[in-house]
PDB file of C-alpha atoms in Angstrom:
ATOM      1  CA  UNK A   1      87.829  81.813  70.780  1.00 49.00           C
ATOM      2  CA  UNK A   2      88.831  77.971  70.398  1.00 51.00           C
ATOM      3  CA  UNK A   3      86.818  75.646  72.032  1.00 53.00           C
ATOM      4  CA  UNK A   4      89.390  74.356  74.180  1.00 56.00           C
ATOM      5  CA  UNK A   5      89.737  77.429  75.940  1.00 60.00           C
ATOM      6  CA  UNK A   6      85.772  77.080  76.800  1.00 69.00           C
ATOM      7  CA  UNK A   7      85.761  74.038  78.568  1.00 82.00           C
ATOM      8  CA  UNK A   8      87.826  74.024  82.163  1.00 84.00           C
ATOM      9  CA  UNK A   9      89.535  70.583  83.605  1.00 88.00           C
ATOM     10  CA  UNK A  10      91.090  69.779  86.984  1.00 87.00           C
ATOM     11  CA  UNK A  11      94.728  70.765  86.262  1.00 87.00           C
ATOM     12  CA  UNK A  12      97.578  68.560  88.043  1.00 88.00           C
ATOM     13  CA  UNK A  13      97.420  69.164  91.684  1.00 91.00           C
ATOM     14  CA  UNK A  14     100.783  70.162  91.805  1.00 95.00           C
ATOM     15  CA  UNK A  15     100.376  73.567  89.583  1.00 94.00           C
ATOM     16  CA  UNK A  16      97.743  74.113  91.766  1.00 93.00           C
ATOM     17  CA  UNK A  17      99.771  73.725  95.146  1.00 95.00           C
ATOM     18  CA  UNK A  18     102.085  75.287  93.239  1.00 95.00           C
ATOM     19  CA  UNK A  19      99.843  78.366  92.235  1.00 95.00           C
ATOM     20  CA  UNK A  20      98.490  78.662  96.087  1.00 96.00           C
ATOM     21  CA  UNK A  21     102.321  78.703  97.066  1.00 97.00           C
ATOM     22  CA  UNK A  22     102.917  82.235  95.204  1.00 96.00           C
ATOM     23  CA  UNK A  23      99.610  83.272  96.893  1.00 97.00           C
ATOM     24  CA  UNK A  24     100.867  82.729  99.913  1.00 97.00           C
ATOM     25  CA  UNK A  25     104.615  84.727  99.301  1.00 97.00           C
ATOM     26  CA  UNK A  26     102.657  87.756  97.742  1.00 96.00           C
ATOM     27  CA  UNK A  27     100.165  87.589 101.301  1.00 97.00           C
ATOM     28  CA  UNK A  28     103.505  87.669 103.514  1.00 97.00           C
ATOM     29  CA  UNK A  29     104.749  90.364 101.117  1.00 96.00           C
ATOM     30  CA  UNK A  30     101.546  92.528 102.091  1.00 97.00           C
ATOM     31  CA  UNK A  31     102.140  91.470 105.819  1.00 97.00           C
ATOM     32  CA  UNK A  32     105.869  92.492 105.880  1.00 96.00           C
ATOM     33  CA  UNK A  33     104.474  95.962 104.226  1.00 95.00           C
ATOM     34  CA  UNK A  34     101.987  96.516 106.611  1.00 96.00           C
ATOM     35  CA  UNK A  35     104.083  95.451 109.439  1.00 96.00           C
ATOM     36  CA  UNK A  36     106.691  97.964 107.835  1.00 92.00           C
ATOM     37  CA  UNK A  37     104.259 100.938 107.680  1.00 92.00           C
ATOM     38  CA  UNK A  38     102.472 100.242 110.743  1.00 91.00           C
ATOM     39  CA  UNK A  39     105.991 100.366 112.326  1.00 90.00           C
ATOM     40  CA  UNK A  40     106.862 103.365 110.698  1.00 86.00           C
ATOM     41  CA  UNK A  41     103.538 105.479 111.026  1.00 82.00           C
ATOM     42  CA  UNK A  42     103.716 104.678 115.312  1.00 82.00           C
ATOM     43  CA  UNK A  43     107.200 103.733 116.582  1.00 77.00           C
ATOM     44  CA  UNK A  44     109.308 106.170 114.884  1.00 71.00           C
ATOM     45  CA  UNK A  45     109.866 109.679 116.574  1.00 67.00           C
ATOM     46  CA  UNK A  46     109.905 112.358 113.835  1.00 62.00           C
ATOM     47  CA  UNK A  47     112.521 114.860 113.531  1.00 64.00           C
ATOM     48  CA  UNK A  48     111.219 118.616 113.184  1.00 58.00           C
ATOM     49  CA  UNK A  49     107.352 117.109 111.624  1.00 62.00           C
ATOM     50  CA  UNK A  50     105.892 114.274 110.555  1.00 73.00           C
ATOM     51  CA  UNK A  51     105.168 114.567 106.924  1.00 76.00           C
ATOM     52  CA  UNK A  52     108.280 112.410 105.828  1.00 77.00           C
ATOM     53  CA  UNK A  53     107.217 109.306 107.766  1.00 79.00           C
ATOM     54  CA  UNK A  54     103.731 109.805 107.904  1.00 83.00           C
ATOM     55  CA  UNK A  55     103.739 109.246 103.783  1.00 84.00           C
ATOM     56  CA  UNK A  56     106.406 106.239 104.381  1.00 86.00           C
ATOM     57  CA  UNK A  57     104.053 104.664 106.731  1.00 89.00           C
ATOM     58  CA  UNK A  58     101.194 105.594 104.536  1.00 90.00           C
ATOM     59  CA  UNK A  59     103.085 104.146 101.296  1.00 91.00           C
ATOM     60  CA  UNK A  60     103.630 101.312 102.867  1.00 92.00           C
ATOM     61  CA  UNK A  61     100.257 100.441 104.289  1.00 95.00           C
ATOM     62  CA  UNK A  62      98.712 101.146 100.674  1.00 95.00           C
ATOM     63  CA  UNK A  63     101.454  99.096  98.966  1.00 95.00           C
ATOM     64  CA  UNK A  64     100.227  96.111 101.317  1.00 97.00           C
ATOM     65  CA  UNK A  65      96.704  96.763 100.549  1.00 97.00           C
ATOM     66  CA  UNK A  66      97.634  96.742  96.477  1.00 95.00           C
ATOM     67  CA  UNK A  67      99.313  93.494  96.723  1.00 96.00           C
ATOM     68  CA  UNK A  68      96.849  91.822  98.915  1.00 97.00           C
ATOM     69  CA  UNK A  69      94.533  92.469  96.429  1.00 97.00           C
ATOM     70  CA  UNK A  70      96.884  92.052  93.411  1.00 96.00           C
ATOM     71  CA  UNK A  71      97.825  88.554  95.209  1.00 97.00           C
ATOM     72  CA  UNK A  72      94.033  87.365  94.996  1.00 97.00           C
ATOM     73  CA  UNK A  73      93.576  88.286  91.939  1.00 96.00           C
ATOM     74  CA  UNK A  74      96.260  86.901  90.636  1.00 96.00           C
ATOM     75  CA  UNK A  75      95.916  83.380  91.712  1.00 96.00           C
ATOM     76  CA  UNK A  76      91.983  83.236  90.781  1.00 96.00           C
ATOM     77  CA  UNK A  77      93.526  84.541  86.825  1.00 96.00           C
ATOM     78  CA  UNK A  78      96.211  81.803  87.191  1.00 96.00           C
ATOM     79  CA  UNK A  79      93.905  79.123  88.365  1.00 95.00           C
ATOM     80  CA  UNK A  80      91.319  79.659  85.655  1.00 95.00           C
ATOM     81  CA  UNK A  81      93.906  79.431  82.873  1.00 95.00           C
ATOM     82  CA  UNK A  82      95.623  76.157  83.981  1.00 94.00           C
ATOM     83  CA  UNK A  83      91.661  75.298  84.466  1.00 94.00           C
ATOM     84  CA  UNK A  84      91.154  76.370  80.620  1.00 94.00           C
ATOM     85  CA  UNK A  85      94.563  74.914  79.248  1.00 93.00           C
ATOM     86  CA  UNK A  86      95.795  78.480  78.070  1.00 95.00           C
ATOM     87  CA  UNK A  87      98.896  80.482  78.791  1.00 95.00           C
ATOM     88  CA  UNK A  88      99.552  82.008  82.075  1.00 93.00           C
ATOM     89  CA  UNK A  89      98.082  85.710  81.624  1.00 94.00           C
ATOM     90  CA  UNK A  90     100.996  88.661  82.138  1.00 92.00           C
ATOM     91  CA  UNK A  91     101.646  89.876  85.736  1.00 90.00           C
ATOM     92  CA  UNK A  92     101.031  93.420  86.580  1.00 89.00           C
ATOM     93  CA  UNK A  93     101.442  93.084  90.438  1.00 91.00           C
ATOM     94  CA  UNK A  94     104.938  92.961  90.135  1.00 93.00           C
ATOM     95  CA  UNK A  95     105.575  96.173  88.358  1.00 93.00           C
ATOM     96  CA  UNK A  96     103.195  98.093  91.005  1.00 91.00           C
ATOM     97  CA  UNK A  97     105.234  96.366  93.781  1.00 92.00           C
ATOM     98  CA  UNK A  98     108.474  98.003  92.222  1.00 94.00           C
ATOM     99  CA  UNK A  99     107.223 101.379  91.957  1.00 94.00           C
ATOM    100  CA  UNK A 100     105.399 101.218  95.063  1.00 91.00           C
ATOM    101  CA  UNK A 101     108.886  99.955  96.621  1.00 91.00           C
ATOM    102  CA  UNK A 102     111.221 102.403  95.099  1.00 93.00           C
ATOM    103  CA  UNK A 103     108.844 105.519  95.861  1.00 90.00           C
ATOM    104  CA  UNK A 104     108.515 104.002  99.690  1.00 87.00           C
ATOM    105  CA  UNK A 105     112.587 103.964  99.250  1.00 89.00           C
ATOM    106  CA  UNK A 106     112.514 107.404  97.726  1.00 89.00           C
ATOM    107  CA  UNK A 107     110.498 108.959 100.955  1.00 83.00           C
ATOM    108  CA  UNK A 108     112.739 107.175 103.112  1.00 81.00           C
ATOM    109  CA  UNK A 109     116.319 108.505 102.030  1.00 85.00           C
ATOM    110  CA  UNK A 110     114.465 111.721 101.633  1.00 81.00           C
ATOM    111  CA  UNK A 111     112.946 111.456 105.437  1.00 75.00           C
ATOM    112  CA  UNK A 112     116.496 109.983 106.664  1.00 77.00           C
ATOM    113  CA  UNK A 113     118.512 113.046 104.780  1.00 77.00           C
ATOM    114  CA  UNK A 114     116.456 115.153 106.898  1.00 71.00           C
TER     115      UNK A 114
END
């Protein structure tokens, strides 16, 4: 490990503004997604059962728990590598979003066709 990597400085304010900026769009990601599943799970009437939009309302709610969690973690890794003067580590939030998102689309053509 270099040295320089060891020892952490105050990076420019603005790439931290900047950093808590994307925290912020990845928290009102989770919101919409809970909003969406919350939505889903109580104001929907099913259509012969409830298994369709119970697991789209279920989906939902656990996408916006992933990237609520995904978000915070995210910014602390970001923050401590502008802090340490190394590259930006690799995102893997937004891969589970897209999976998350296209099974949640999935269950809902599936629950619509039905």
């Amino acid at each position: 490990m270099n040295a320089a990597a060891d020892t952490e400085t105050e990076p420019d304010y603005r790439f931290t503004l900047a950093n808590e900026r994307t925290f912020l769009a990845w928290i009102r990601t989770a919101l919409a997604l809970l909003a969406g599943g919350v939505a889903v799970s109580q104001f929907y009437v099913p259509r012969g059962g409830s298994a369709f939009h119970d697991a789209l309302g279920a989906v939902c709610i656990l996408l916006a728990a992933l990237v609520a969690v995904g978000a915070l973690m995210r910014w602390r890794s970001v923050q401590s590598a502008m802090r340490r003067a190394v590259p930006l580590p690799a995102s893997r939030l937004v891969p589970a979003v897209v999976a998350g998102v296209c099974l949640a689309a999935v269950l809902g053509v599936v629950w619509a066709a039905t």
